[in-house]
mmCIF file of C-alpha atoms in Angstrom:
data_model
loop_
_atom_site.group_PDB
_atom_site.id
_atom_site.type_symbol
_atom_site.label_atom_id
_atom_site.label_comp_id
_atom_site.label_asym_id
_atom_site.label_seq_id
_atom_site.Cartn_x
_atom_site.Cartn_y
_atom_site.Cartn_z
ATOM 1 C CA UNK A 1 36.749 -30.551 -6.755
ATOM 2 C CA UNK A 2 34.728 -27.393 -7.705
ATOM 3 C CA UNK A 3 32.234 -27.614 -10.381
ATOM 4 C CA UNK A 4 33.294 -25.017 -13.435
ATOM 5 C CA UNK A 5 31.708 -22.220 -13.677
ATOM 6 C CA UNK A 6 28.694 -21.256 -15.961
ATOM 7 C CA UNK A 7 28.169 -18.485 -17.599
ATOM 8 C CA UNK A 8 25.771 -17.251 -20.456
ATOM 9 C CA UNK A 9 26.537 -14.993 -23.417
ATOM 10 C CA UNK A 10 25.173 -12.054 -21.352
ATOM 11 C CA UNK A 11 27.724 -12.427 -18.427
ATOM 12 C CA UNK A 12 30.933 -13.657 -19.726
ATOM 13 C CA UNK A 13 32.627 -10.035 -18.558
ATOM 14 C CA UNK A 14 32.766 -8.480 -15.266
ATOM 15 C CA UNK A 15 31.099 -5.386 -16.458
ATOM 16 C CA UNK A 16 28.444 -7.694 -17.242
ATOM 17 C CA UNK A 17 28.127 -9.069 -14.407
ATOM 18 C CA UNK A 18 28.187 -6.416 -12.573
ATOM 19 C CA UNK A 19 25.057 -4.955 -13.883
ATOM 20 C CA UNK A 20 23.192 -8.174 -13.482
ATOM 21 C CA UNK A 21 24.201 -8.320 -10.288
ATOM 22 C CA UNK A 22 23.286 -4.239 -9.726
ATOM 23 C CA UNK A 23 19.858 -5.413 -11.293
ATOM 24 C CA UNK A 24 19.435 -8.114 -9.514
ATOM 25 C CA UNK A 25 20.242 -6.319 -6.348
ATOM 26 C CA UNK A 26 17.600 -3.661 -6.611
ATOM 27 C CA UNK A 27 14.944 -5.982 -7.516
ATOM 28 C CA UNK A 28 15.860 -8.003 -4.427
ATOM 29 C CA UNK A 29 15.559 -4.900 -2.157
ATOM 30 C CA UNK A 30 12.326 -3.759 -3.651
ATOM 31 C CA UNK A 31 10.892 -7.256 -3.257
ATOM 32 C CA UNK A 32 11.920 -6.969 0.094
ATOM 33 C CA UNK A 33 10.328 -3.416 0.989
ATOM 34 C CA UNK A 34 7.272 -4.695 -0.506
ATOM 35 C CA UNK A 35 7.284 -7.610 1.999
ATOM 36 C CA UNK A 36 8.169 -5.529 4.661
ATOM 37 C CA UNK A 37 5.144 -3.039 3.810
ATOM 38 C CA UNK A 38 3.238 -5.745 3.418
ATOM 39 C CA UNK A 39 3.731 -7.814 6.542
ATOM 40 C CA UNK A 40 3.793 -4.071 8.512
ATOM 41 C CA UNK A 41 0.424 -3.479 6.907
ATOM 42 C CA UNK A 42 -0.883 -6.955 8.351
ATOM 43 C CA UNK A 43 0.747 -6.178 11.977
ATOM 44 C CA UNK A 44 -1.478 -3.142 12.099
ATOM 45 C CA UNK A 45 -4.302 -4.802 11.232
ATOM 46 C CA UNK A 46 -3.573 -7.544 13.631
ATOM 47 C CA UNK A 47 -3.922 -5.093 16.168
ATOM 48 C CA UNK A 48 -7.065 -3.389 14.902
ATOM 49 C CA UNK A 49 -8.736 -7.191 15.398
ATOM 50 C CA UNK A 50 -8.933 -7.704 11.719
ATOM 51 C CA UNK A 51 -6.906 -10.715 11.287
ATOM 52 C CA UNK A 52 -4.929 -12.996 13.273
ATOM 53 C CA UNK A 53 -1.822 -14.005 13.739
ATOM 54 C CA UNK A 54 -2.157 -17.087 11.232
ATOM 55 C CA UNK A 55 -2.550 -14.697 8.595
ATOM 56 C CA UNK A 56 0.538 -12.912 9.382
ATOM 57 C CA UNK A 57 2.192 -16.670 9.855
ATOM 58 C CA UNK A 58 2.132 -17.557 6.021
ATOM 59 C CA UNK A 59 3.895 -14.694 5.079
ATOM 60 C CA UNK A 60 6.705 -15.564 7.299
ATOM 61 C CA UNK A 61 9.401 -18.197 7.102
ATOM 62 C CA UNK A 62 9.172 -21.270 9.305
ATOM 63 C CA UNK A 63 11.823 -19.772 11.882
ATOM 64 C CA UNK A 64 9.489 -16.876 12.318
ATOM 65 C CA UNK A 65 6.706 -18.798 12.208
ATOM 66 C CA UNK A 66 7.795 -20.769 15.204
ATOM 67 C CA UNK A 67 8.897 -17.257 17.319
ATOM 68 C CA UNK A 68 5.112 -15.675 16.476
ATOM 69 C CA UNK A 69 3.845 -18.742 17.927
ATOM 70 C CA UNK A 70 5.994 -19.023 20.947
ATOM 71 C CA UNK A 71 4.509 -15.326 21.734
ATOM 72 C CA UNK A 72 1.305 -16.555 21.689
ATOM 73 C CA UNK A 73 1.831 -19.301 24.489
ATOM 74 C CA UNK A 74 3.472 -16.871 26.336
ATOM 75 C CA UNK A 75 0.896 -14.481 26.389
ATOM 76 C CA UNK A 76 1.960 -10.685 26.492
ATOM 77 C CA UNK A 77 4.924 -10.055 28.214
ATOM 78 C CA UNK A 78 4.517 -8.595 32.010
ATOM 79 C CA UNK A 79 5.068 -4.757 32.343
#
């Protein structure tokens, strides 16, 4: 059995909702490019020597955490 829905004053029509969820949307991706800048910002200082991998690591989500790892056991790749 689904649970019934929920909504506040503010979204009980779809035009409502759709500019919450337009809102919500662009904050998202802004977040998002912020992180990205962000984590791209620490890569290239990563490879300047100025910090190391663990301080890209807490940015990152445990999945990525465990990939960024596995690269450093494995040493750089041959080429």
């Amino acid at each position: 059995m689904q649970a019934p829905l929920n909504f506040g004053p503010a979204e009980q029509t779809r035009q409502q909702r759709q500019e919450i969820a337009d809102r919500a949307l662009a904050i998202t991706l802004a977040e998002e490019q912020h992180a990205k800048d962000e984590l791209l910002a620490l890569y290239h200082r990563y490879i300047e020597g100025e910090v190391d991998l663990y301080a890209i690591s807490v940015r990152v989500g445990a999945q990525t955490r465990t990939r960024l790892q596995q690269l450093v056991d494995a040493g750089p790749a041959p080429g």
